[in-house]
Tab-separated table of C-alpha atoms in Angstrom:
chain	number	residue	atom	x	y	z
N	1	MET	CA	23.687	-24.079	-1.549
N	2	THR	CA	26.555	-25.392	0.544
N	3	PRO	CA	27.103	-24.197	4.126
N	4	ALA	CA	30.288	-22.463	2.979
N	5	GLU	CA	28.452	-20.583	0.212
N	6	LYS	CA	25.780	-19.531	2.680
N	7	ARG	CA	28.357	-18.227	5.165
N	8	GLU	CA	30.160	-16.276	2.445
N	9	LEU	CA	26.974	-14.692	1.118
N	10	LEU	CA	25.772	-13.663	4.556
N	11	HIS	CA	29.188	-12.229	5.368
N	12	LYS	CA	29.050	-10.116	2.209
N	13	ASP	CA	25.481	-9.121	3.018
N	14	ARG	CA	26.552	-7.834	6.414
N	15	GLU	CA	29.618	-6.081	5.001
N	16	ARG	CA	28.153	-4.540	1.836
N	17	VAL	CA	24.350	-4.270	1.942
N	18	TRP	CA	22.257	-1.621	3.702
N	19	HIS	CA	18.705	-2.965	3.999
N	20	PRO	CA	15.582	-0.743	3.962
N	21	PHE	CA	13.716	0.219	7.147
N	22	THR	CA	16.306	-1.730	9.117
N	23	GLN	CA	18.499	-0.866	12.077
N	24	MET	CA	21.521	-2.731	10.814
N	25	LYS	CA	22.981	-3.095	14.312
N	26	ASP	CA	20.157	-5.550	15.032
N	27	TYR	CA	21.986	-7.861	12.631
N	28	ALA	CA	25.470	-7.487	14.067
N	29	GLU	CA	25.114	-10.900	15.703
N	30	ARG	CA	22.218	-12.260	13.663
N	31	ASP	CA	21.894	-12.924	9.948
N	32	HIS	CA	19.196	-11.743	7.611
N	33	LEU	CA	17.037	-14.609	6.426
N	34	LEU	CA	18.690	-15.820	3.218
N	35	ILE	CA	15.889	-16.784	0.836
N	36	GLU	CA	16.801	-19.171	-1.951
N	37	LYS	CA	13.402	-19.952	-3.458
N	38	ALA	CA	9.846	-18.602	-3.518
N	39	GLU	CA	6.835	-20.590	-4.664
N	40	GLY	CA	3.138	-19.981	-4.135
N	41	LEU	CA	2.507	-18.737	-0.611
N	42	TYR	CA	5.920	-19.870	0.610
N	43	LEU	CA	9.488	-18.634	0.897
N	44	TYR	CA	12.318	-21.149	1.371
N	45	ASP	CA	15.591	-20.251	3.053
N	46	ALA	CA	19.059	-21.565	2.277
N	47	ASP	CA	18.609	-24.339	4.849
N	48	GLY	CA	15.373	-25.521	3.260
N	49	ASN	CA	13.070	-24.088	5.920
N	50	ARG	CA	9.660	-22.969	4.646
N	51	TYR	CA	7.861	-19.772	5.652
N	52	TYR	CA	4.364	-18.483	4.990
N	53	ASP	CA	4.617	-15.110	3.238
N	54	THR	CA	1.742	-13.666	5.264
N	55	VAL	CA	2.689	-10.056	4.431
N	56	SER	CA	2.809	-10.600	0.647
N	57	SER	CA	6.486	-9.600	0.533
N	58	TRP	CA	5.738	-6.067	1.713
N	59	TRP	CA	2.153	-5.902	0.412
N	60	VAL	CA	2.984	-6.615	-3.227
N	61	ASN	CA	2.379	-10.280	-4.037
N	62	VAL	CA	-1.015	-11.216	-5.447
N	63	HIS	CA	-1.125	-14.613	-7.200
N	64	GLY	CA	1.692	-16.235	-5.247
N	65	HIS	CA	5.366	-16.533	-6.074
N	66	GLY	CA	6.492	-18.173	-9.293
N	67	HIS	CA	3.114	-18.317	-11.010
N	68	PRO	CA	3.759	-20.103	-14.336
N	69	ARG	CA	1.604	-17.676	-16.341
N	70	ILE	CA	3.590	-14.710	-15.032
N	71	LYS	CA	6.910	-16.365	-15.855
N	72	GLN	CA	5.690	-17.203	-19.344
N	73	ALA	CA	4.592	-13.602	-19.904
N	74	ILE	CA	8.089	-12.370	-19.051
N	75	ALA	CA	9.699	-14.911	-21.380
N	76	ARG	CA	7.374	-14.021	-24.267
N	77	GLN	CA	7.998	-10.322	-23.881
N	78	LEU	CA	11.774	-10.843	-23.798
N	79	GLU	CA	11.503	-12.259	-27.306
N	80	ASP	CA	10.289	-8.853	-28.546
N	81	THR	CA	11.491	-5.918	-26.441
N	82	ASP	CA	13.125	-5.766	-23.039
N	83	HIS	CA	13.200	-2.002	-22.525
N	84	ILE	CA	12.875	1.093	-24.686
N	85	MET	CA	12.586	4.756	-23.818
N	86	PHE	CA	8.991	5.929	-23.524
N	87	SER	CA	9.327	9.534	-24.676
N	88	GLY	CA	8.711	9.679	-28.413
N	89	PHE	CA	8.198	5.895	-28.553
N	90	THR	CA	5.476	3.515	-27.456
N	91	HIS	CA	4.812	-0.228	-27.443
N	92	ARG	CA	1.979	-2.741	-27.322
N	93	PRO	CA	2.176	-3.771	-23.624
N	94	ALA	CA	2.009	-0.179	-22.364
N	95	ILE	CA	-0.873	0.686	-24.702
N	96	GLU	CA	-2.891	-2.421	-23.867
N	97	LEU	CA	-2.259	-2.043	-20.139
N	98	ALA	CA	-3.376	1.596	-20.137
N	99	ASP	CA	-6.518	0.615	-22.014
N	100	LYS	CA	-7.250	-2.165	-19.515
N	101	LEU	CA	-6.610	0.039	-16.484
N	102	ILE	CA	-9.044	2.667	-17.740
N	103	GLU	CA	-11.593	-0.090	-18.383
N	104	ILE	CA	-11.472	-1.451	-14.808
N	105	ALA	CA	-10.754	1.771	-12.884
N	106	PRO	CA	-13.501	3.853	-11.277
N	107	PRO	CA	-15.447	5.607	-14.071
N	108	GLY	CA	-14.250	9.038	-15.138
N	109	LEU	CA	-10.513	8.395	-15.193
N	110	GLY	CA	-9.192	8.726	-18.717
N	111	LYS	CA	-5.389	8.841	-18.907
N	112	VAL	CA	-2.480	6.772	-17.556
N	113	PHE	CA	0.993	8.100	-16.736
N	114	TYR	CA	3.584	5.413	-15.965
N	115	SER	CA	6.425	5.490	-13.458
N	116	ASP	CA	8.292	2.783	-11.600
N	117	ASN	CA	7.228	2.668	-7.923
N	118	GLY	CA	4.664	4.015	-5.509
N	119	SER	CA	6.690	6.994	-4.325
N	120	THR	CA	7.339	8.211	-7.858
N	121	ALA	CA	3.676	7.773	-8.752
N	122	VAL	CA	2.774	9.968	-5.770
N	123	GLU	CA	5.246	12.597	-6.955
N	124	VAL	CA	3.595	12.479	-10.385
N	125	ALA	CA	0.157	13.041	-8.854
N	126	LEU	CA	1.315	15.961	-6.701
N	127	LYS	CA	3.053	17.650	-9.625
N	128	MET	CA	0.114	17.079	-11.974
N	129	SER	CA	-2.302	18.573	-9.476
N	130	PHE	CA	-0.088	21.580	-8.799
N	131	GLN	CA	0.595	22.265	-12.480
N	132	TYR	CA	-3.058	21.841	-13.431
N	133	TRP	CA	-4.070	24.763	-11.237
N	134	GLN	CA	-1.278	26.885	-12.713
N	135	HIS	CA	-2.625	26.198	-16.197
N	136	VAL	CA	-6.255	27.032	-15.405
N	137	GLY	CA	-5.577	30.401	-13.819
N	138	ARG	CA	-5.551	29.397	-10.143
N	139	PRO	CA	-1.851	29.959	-9.300
N	140	GLY	CA	-2.563	30.356	-5.594
N	141	LYS	CA	-3.436	26.675	-5.219
N	142	THR	CA	0.032	25.455	-4.303
N	143	LYS	CA	-0.437	23.398	-1.138
N	144	PHE	CA	-1.657	19.926	-0.271
N	145	ALA	CA	-3.572	18.352	2.585
N	146	PHE	CA	-2.981	14.896	4.020
N	147	LEU	CA	-4.182	12.722	6.897
N	148	GLU	CA	-2.322	12.153	10.132
N	149	HIS	CA	-0.887	8.608	10.271
N	150	SER	CA	-0.655	8.583	6.462
N	151	TYR	CA	2.232	7.178	4.464
N	152	HIS	CA	2.712	7.886	0.763
N	153	GLY	CA	6.342	6.937	0.133
N	154	ASP	CA	9.885	7.993	0.886
N	155	THR	CA	10.815	10.584	-1.733
N	156	LEU	CA	10.718	14.135	-0.400
N	157	GLY	CA	7.423	15.158	-1.976
N	158	ALA	CA	5.765	11.994	-0.710
N	159	VAL	CA	7.284	12.506	2.734
N	160	SER	CA	5.943	16.074	2.768
N	161	VAL	CA	2.424	14.617	2.713
N	162	GLY	CA	3.225	11.836	5.171
N	163	GLY	CA	1.895	11.698	8.701
N	164	VAL	CA	3.993	9.018	10.425
N	165	ASP	CA	6.531	10.882	12.522
N	166	LEU	CA	8.689	7.790	13.039
N	167	TYR	CA	9.483	7.804	9.320
N	168	HIS	CA	9.099	11.478	8.466
N	169	ALA	CA	10.054	13.777	11.357
N	170	THR	CA	13.807	13.626	10.711
N	171	PHE	CA	13.369	15.143	7.253
N	172	ARG	CA	11.022	17.964	8.242
N	173	PRO	CA	13.544	20.759	7.431
N	174	LEU	CA	13.633	19.519	3.817
N	175	LEU	CA	9.874	19.294	3.262
N	176	PHE	CA	7.321	21.644	1.727
N	177	ASP	CA	4.501	22.902	3.952
N	178	ALA	CA	1.243	20.961	3.833
N	179	TYR	CA	-1.929	20.771	5.899
N	180	ARG	CA	-2.152	17.836	8.299
N	181	VAL	CA	-5.769	16.759	8.840
N	182	THR	CA	-7.220	14.728	11.701
N	183	ALA	CA	-8.010	11.155	10.665
N	184	PRO	CA	-11.250	9.445	11.683
N	185	ARG	CA	-11.166	8.302	15.310
N	186	ILE	CA	-13.517	5.412	15.014
N	187	SER	CA	-12.716	2.946	17.782
N	188	ARG	CA	-12.735	3.225	21.529
N	189	TRP	CA	-9.011	3.892	21.255
N	190	GLU	CA	-7.439	6.909	19.582
N	191	ASN	CA	-6.573	4.878	16.492
N	192	GLY	CA	-8.133	1.767	15.123
N	193	SER	CA	-11.000	0.254	13.222
N	194	PRO	CA	-14.678	0.992	12.873
N	195	THR	CA	-16.968	-0.075	15.697
N	196	PRO	CA	-20.724	0.295	15.216
N	197	GLU	CA	-21.158	2.588	18.191
N	198	ALA	CA	-18.279	4.895	17.242
N	199	ALA	CA	-18.157	4.924	13.459
N	200	GLU	CA	-20.804	7.557	12.776
N	201	HIS	CA	-19.390	9.992	15.305
N	202	GLY	CA	-15.820	9.448	14.145
N	203	VAL	CA	-16.680	10.023	10.497
N	204	ALA	CA	-18.730	13.141	11.172
N	205	GLU	CA	-15.995	14.632	13.337
N	206	ALA	CA	-13.269	13.895	10.794
N	207	LEU	CA	-15.272	15.272	7.876
N	208	GLU	CA	-16.000	18.424	9.840
N	209	ALA	CA	-12.226	18.918	10.219
N	210	VAL	CA	-11.818	18.672	6.442
N	211	LYS	CA	-14.696	21.078	5.892
N	212	ARG	CA	-13.220	23.660	8.273
N	213	LEU	CA	-9.875	23.458	6.503
N	214	PHE	CA	-11.437	23.846	3.063
N	215	GLU	CA	-13.652	26.729	4.167
N	216	SER	CA	-10.605	28.667	5.325
N	217	SER	CA	-7.946	27.538	2.870
N	218	ALA	CA	-9.346	25.832	-0.257
N	219	ASP	CA	-8.121	28.737	-2.381
N	220	GLU	CA	-4.552	27.627	-1.692
N	221	ILE	CA	-5.036	23.840	-1.607
N	222	ALA	CA	-4.383	21.955	-4.845
N	223	GLY	CA	-5.193	18.463	-3.616
N	224	PHE	CA	-6.052	16.245	-0.658
N	225	ILE	CA	-4.227	12.894	-0.686
N	226	ILE	CA	-5.628	9.892	1.169
N	227	GLU	CA	-5.169	6.142	1.423
N	228	PRO	CA	-8.755	4.987	0.834
N	229	MET	CA	-10.160	2.640	3.499
N	230	VAL	CA	-6.839	1.523	5.033
N	231	GLN	CA	-3.937	3.616	6.295
N	232	ALA	CA	-1.342	0.905	5.975
N	233	ALA	CA	2.068	1.931	7.327
N	234	GLY	CA	0.388	4.168	9.900
N	235	GLY	CA	-0.782	1.067	11.749
N	236	ILE	CA	-3.350	-0.740	9.546
N	237	LEU	CA	-6.027	1.819	10.425
N	238	ILE	CA	-9.326	1.020	8.723
N	239	HIS	CA	-11.823	3.749	7.830
N	240	PRO	CA	-15.538	3.445	7.068
N	241	ALA	CA	-16.492	3.932	3.427
N	242	ALA	CA	-18.655	6.871	4.516
N	243	TYR	CA	-15.510	8.836	5.290
N	244	VAL	CA	-14.075	8.332	1.801
N	245	ALA	CA	-17.419	9.276	0.238
N	246	GLY	CA	-17.626	12.376	2.415
N	247	VAL	CA	-14.130	13.492	1.462
N	248	ARG	CA	-15.023	13.106	-2.225
N	249	GLU	CA	-18.066	15.343	-1.784
N	250	LEU	CA	-16.074	18.017	0.055
N	251	CYS	CA	-13.264	17.994	-2.513
N	252	THR	CA	-15.808	18.489	-5.291
N	253	ARG	CA	-17.634	21.260	-3.440
N	254	TYR	CA	-14.475	23.233	-2.622
N	255	GLU	CA	-12.590	22.524	-5.882
N	256	VAL	CA	-9.757	20.488	-4.406
N	257	HIS	CA	-8.357	17.452	-6.225
N	258	LEU	CA	-8.958	14.160	-4.441
N	259	ILE	CA	-5.804	12.072	-4.824
N	260	ALA	CA	-6.353	8.405	-3.949
N	261	ASP	CA	-3.158	6.536	-3.110
N	262	GLU	CA	-4.041	2.895	-3.751
N	263	VAL	CA	-0.450	1.712	-4.018
N	264	ALA	CA	-0.997	-0.702	-1.127
N	265	VAL	CA	-4.753	-1.320	-1.228
N	266	GLY	CA	-5.427	-1.624	-4.955
N	267	PHE	CA	-5.978	-4.802	-6.967
N	268	GLY	CA	-8.294	-6.715	-4.686
N	269	ARG	CA	-6.562	-6.314	-1.361
N	270	THR	CA	-9.642	-4.914	0.398
N	271	GLY	CA	-12.122	-7.225	-1.335
N	272	THR	CA	-12.844	-4.982	-4.334
N	273	MET	CA	-10.523	-4.314	-7.248
N	274	PHE	CA	-9.947	-0.781	-5.972
N	275	ALA	CA	-10.599	0.423	-2.438
N	276	CYS	CA	-12.462	3.480	-3.757
N	277	GLU	CA	-15.202	1.114	-4.882
N	278	HIS	CA	-16.288	0.595	-1.259
N	279	ALA	CA	-17.402	4.230	-1.261
N	280	GLY	CA	-18.601	4.292	-4.869
N	281	ILE	CA	-16.410	7.279	-5.740
N	282	THR	CA	-13.925	8.311	-8.418
N	283	PRO	CA	-10.867	10.346	-7.400
N	284	ASP	CA	-9.332	12.999	-9.621
N	285	LEU	CA	-6.035	11.125	-9.520
N	286	LEU	CA	-5.543	7.434	-8.708
N	287	ILE	CA	-2.115	6.064	-7.769
N	288	LEU	CA	-1.292	2.388	-8.379
N	289	SER	CA	1.745	0.149	-7.893
N	290	LYS	CA	2.668	-2.950	-5.795
N	291	GLY	CA	-0.127	-5.319	-6.906
N	292	LEU	CA	-0.190	-3.761	-10.381
N	293	THR	CA	2.354	-6.338	-11.560
N	294	ALA	CA	1.173	-8.989	-9.074
N	295	GLY	CA	4.149	-7.923	-6.974
N	296	ILE	CA	6.678	-9.307	-9.442
N	297	MET	CA	8.255	-6.281	-11.155
N	298	PRO	CA	8.556	-2.554	-10.407
N	299	LEU	CA	5.888	-0.511	-12.166
N	300	ALA	CA	3.490	2.249	-11.150
N	301	ALA	CA	0.729	4.238	-12.776
N	302	THR	CA	-0.957	7.542	-12.016
N	303	LEU	CA	-4.420	7.762	-13.543
N	304	CYS	CA	-6.121	11.127	-14.008
N	305	THR	CA	-9.330	12.566	-15.414
N	306	ASP	CA	-9.503	13.900	-18.943
N	307	ARG	CA	-10.150	17.322	-17.435
N	308	ILE	CA	-6.716	17.325	-15.817
N	309	TYR	CA	-5.048	16.003	-18.969
N	310	GLU	CA	-6.660	18.630	-21.183
N	311	ALA	CA	-5.171	21.452	-19.107
N	312	PHE	CA	-1.732	20.291	-20.325
N	313	TYR	CA	-2.735	19.651	-23.953
N	314	ASP	CA	-1.645	22.697	-25.973
N	315	ASP	CA	0.939	24.016	-28.424
N	316	TYR	CA	4.500	23.434	-27.261
N	317	GLU	CA	5.178	27.176	-27.128
N	318	THR	CA	2.676	27.554	-24.272
N	319	MET	CA	5.062	25.518	-22.082
N	320	LYS	CA	2.245	23.446	-20.637
N	321	THR	CA	4.117	20.177	-21.136
N	322	PHE	CA	4.311	17.915	-18.088
N	323	PHE	CA	8.091	17.769	-17.824
N	324	HIS	CA	8.394	14.605	-15.797
N	325	GLY	CA	9.631	11.101	-16.547
N	326	HIS	CA	11.788	8.188	-15.436
N	327	SER	CA	14.317	6.042	-17.255
N	328	PHE	CA	12.204	2.912	-16.880
N	329	THR	CA	8.820	4.532	-17.528
N	330	GLY	CA	6.422	2.005	-19.080
N	331	ASN	CA	8.931	-0.846	-19.089
N	332	PRO	CA	7.602	-3.466	-21.559
N	333	LEU	CA	8.427	-6.439	-19.336
N	334	ALA	CA	6.615	-4.934	-16.365
N	335	CYS	CA	3.621	-3.927	-18.492
N	336	ALA	CA	3.398	-7.441	-19.930
N	337	VAL	CA	3.409	-8.895	-16.424
N	338	ALA	CA	0.693	-6.471	-15.317
N	339	LEU	CA	-1.477	-7.456	-18.283
N	340	GLU	CA	-1.063	-11.143	-17.533
N	341	SER	CA	-1.943	-10.528	-13.896
N	342	LEU	CA	-5.163	-8.781	-14.907
N	343	ARG	CA	-6.013	-11.698	-17.199
N	344	LEU	CA	-5.553	-14.015	-14.222
N	345	PHE	CA	-7.930	-11.870	-12.184
N	346	GLU	CA	-10.613	-12.518	-14.797
N	347	GLU	CA	-9.900	-16.090	-15.847
N	348	GLU	CA	-9.282	-17.460	-12.341
N	349	ARG	CA	-12.058	-15.370	-10.750
N	350	VAL	CA	-9.600	-14.033	-8.226
N	351	LEU	CA	-11.947	-11.512	-6.627
N	352	GLU	CA	-14.490	-14.257	-5.927
N	353	HIS	CA	-11.777	-16.251	-4.169
N	354	VAL	CA	-10.673	-13.156	-2.256
N	355	ARG	CA	-14.201	-12.680	-0.946
N	356	THR	CA	-14.350	-16.336	0.137
N	357	ILE	CA	-11.024	-16.182	1.966
N	358	SER	CA	-11.881	-12.801	3.473
N	359	GLU	CA	-14.984	-14.331	5.049
N	360	ALA	CA	-12.948	-17.285	6.273
N	361	LEU	CA	-10.424	-14.878	7.773
N	362	ARG	CA	-13.229	-13.018	9.512
N	363	GLY	CA	-14.318	-16.316	11.018
N	364	GLN	CA	-10.817	-17.035	12.325
N	365	LEU	CA	-10.176	-13.697	14.036
N	366	PRO	CA	-12.245	-14.468	17.179
N	367	ARG	CA	-9.573	-17.038	18.033
N	368	PHE	CA	-7.355	-14.132	19.099
N	369	GLU	CA	-9.881	-12.688	21.546
N	370	PRO	CA	-8.928	-14.882	24.567
N	371	PHE	CA	-5.306	-13.734	24.470
N	372	ARG	CA	-4.120	-11.188	27.013
N	373	HIS	CA	-2.810	-7.833	25.796
N	374	LEU	CA	-4.313	-8.260	22.317
N	375	GLY	CA	-6.785	-5.611	21.282
N	376	ASN	CA	-8.431	-3.763	18.435
N	377	ILE	CA	-8.766	-6.828	16.200
N	378	ARG	CA	-9.740	-5.570	12.757
N	379	GLN	CA	-10.062	-6.683	9.158
N	380	LEU	CA	-10.919	-5.574	5.641
N	381	GLY	CA	-10.595	-8.066	2.822
N	382	MET	CA	-7.260	-9.890	2.941
N	383	ILE	CA	-5.907	-7.452	5.534
N	384	ALA	CA	-6.218	-8.106	9.273
N	385	ALA	CA	-4.422	-6.779	12.337
N	386	PHE	CA	-4.358	-6.551	16.106
N	387	ASP	CA	-2.332	-4.494	18.569
N	388	LEU	CA	-0.200	-5.613	21.506
N	389	VAL	CA	-1.077	-3.288	24.392
N	390	GLN	CA	-0.762	-3.103	28.161
N	391	ASP	CA	-4.457	-2.369	28.638
N	392	THR	CA	-7.048	-3.539	26.126
N	393	GLU	CA	-9.691	-1.227	27.581
N	394	THR	CA	-7.736	1.991	27.101
N	395	GLY	CA	-5.247	0.943	24.430
N	396	LYS	CA	-2.319	1.957	26.640
N	397	ALA	CA	0.824	0.948	24.774
N	398	PHE	CA	3.780	-1.010	26.020
N	399	PRO	CA	7.017	0.996	26.281
N	400	SER	CA	8.547	1.060	22.809
N	401	SER	CA	11.829	-0.146	24.310
N	402	GLU	CA	10.230	-3.555	24.941
N	403	ARG	CA	9.838	-4.098	21.177
N	404	ARG	CA	6.933	-6.487	21.636
N	405	GLY	CA	6.141	-6.698	17.945
N	406	TYR	CA	9.759	-7.413	17.060
N	407	HIS	CA	9.854	-10.351	19.475
N	408	VAL	CA	6.690	-11.749	17.891
N	409	TYR	CA	8.428	-11.479	14.516
N	410	LEU	CA	11.473	-13.422	15.730
N	411	GLU	CA	9.388	-16.134	17.389
N	412	ALA	CA	7.151	-16.418	14.328
N	413	LEU	CA	10.131	-17.265	12.135
N	414	LYS	CA	10.640	-20.379	14.276
N	415	GLU	CA	7.030	-21.274	13.488
N	416	GLY	CA	7.478	-20.798	9.737
N	417	LEU	CA	5.643	-17.468	9.610
N	418	ILE	CA	6.719	-14.064	8.368
N	419	LEU	CA	4.885	-11.617	10.633
N	420	ARG	CA	6.728	-8.359	10.050
N	421	PRO	CA	5.141	-5.939	12.561
N	422	LEU	CA	4.436	-2.224	12.472
N	423	GLY	CA	5.687	-1.346	15.925
N	424	ASP	CA	3.426	-3.429	18.179
N	425	THR	CA	0.816	-3.968	15.480
N	426	ILE	CA	0.790	-7.540	14.184
N	427	TYR	CA	-0.936	-8.000	10.862
N	428	TYR	CA	-1.730	-10.261	7.935
N	429	TRP	CA	-1.582	-8.959	4.375
N	430	LEU	CA	-2.367	-12.212	2.658
N	431	PRO	CA	-1.723	-13.066	-0.997
N	432	HIS	CA	-4.900	-13.669	-2.972
N	433	CYS	CA	-3.893	-17.280	-3.635
N	434	THR	CA	-4.203	-18.230	0.055
N	435	SER	CA	-6.393	-21.310	0.547
N	436	GLU	CA	-8.722	-21.914	3.494
N	437	GLU	CA	-6.475	-24.747	4.670
N	438	GLN	CA	-3.431	-22.476	4.562
N	439	LEU	CA	-5.335	-19.730	6.358
N	440	HIS	CA	-6.264	-22.069	9.213
N	441	ASP	CA	-2.654	-23.222	9.478
N	442	ILE	CA	-1.407	-19.618	9.553
N	443	VAL	CA	-3.777	-18.752	12.399
N	444	ASP	CA	-2.870	-21.971	14.258
N	445	ARG	CA	0.796	-21.064	14.056
N	446	THR	CA	0.162	-17.458	15.090
N	447	CYS	CA	-1.704	-18.661	18.174
N	448	ALA	CA	1.196	-20.989	18.998
N	449	VAL	CA	3.627	-18.060	18.789
N	450	LEU	CA	1.485	-15.930	21.091
N	451	GLU	CA	1.168	-18.762	23.603
N	452	ARG	CA	4.922	-19.322	23.725
N	453	LEU	CA	5.432	-15.613	24.369
N	454	GLY	CA	3.015	-15.711	27.306
N	455	TYR	CA	0.021	-13.878	25.871
N	456	ARG	CA	-2.485	-16.639	26.712
């Protein structure tokens, strides 16, 4: 790309494109990073600079960019079908993918409903749960419960069960009513990760809050939606498996659907194929996207139990049909990519590698402990995070106007790192293909960034 082409593209970007989760005025005098190539763990900009994709391109990438097997799967599928409607028609990739997902999912899930992104898959789960109770003679069960700090997407139903005010408060007049439940408080700060001395108390307290809600209101609650083990957009908040197991038991006891949103944490991100496996539980509905296609193409799936499916299975005249669908439901190209990704998981023993790198990451995290204003260092699988705070004993935050995390992001770009923060939370969300050598280099560079910004 010539300098003139780059200037023209960036001018058009500034004039025509509205980027997601972005205050565009931040880019009035600064360009977006123009990426020209992606390969493996790296992104390359138009000037040839290389960056570690330490956030997996927004938590989606699994096997690295440009994996030859993934590209070949797309090319093969293009020889047969690119896209067909999925109502009244079907095709091999969607059938084989559904069969494989049921095989590897927590036991007890029996049906797969496709959509095209995480938010739509959440909408599918909410509507399925609601309509199920209508069909089985429990019409009063019309509400949902969700955890504070939770994030389930940006469509209005998903926002209605979201607990991050920064993203959701503006739209409150448009949302349906839902029950907001206290999340586990399991560190010495209000939010954070499990610590041995606090975990048991935090779990017991949080489960008691769920129990109180169900005792008073289960007759009107259709489902309880959670992000198992890690609340991602809420600040990389990690929960003990005992909490997830306890929620499953309470949902069963009080006849409330457990809806597990594994859009971000599924497909090996936490060290197991699905985060629910840490707790040994099966949800009533399981929501998948992002890593489903190795982060290459848009596709989502909502898995449900046969019991839920059978409540819809009837003569057409009963009007029990699930009237929901999307234009690109079950896209053959995306399904073919997802199948190839799952083959790679098996043939390249990806989960074994994830466990190895997760342990290596755990060994690297103590390197952040000597830094000033860094606290609540935490990790699960390929996910790790720490917070920039005024006081590491109390967790007192810096004024948001200082934008500490944003300045780390800008400085990290100079170091060849993409460290997109969540407020003042700095995190890794590493692709599964990360090597130990690359991991050490990433941590070296992160430490260099923190030193230059005066945190040593």
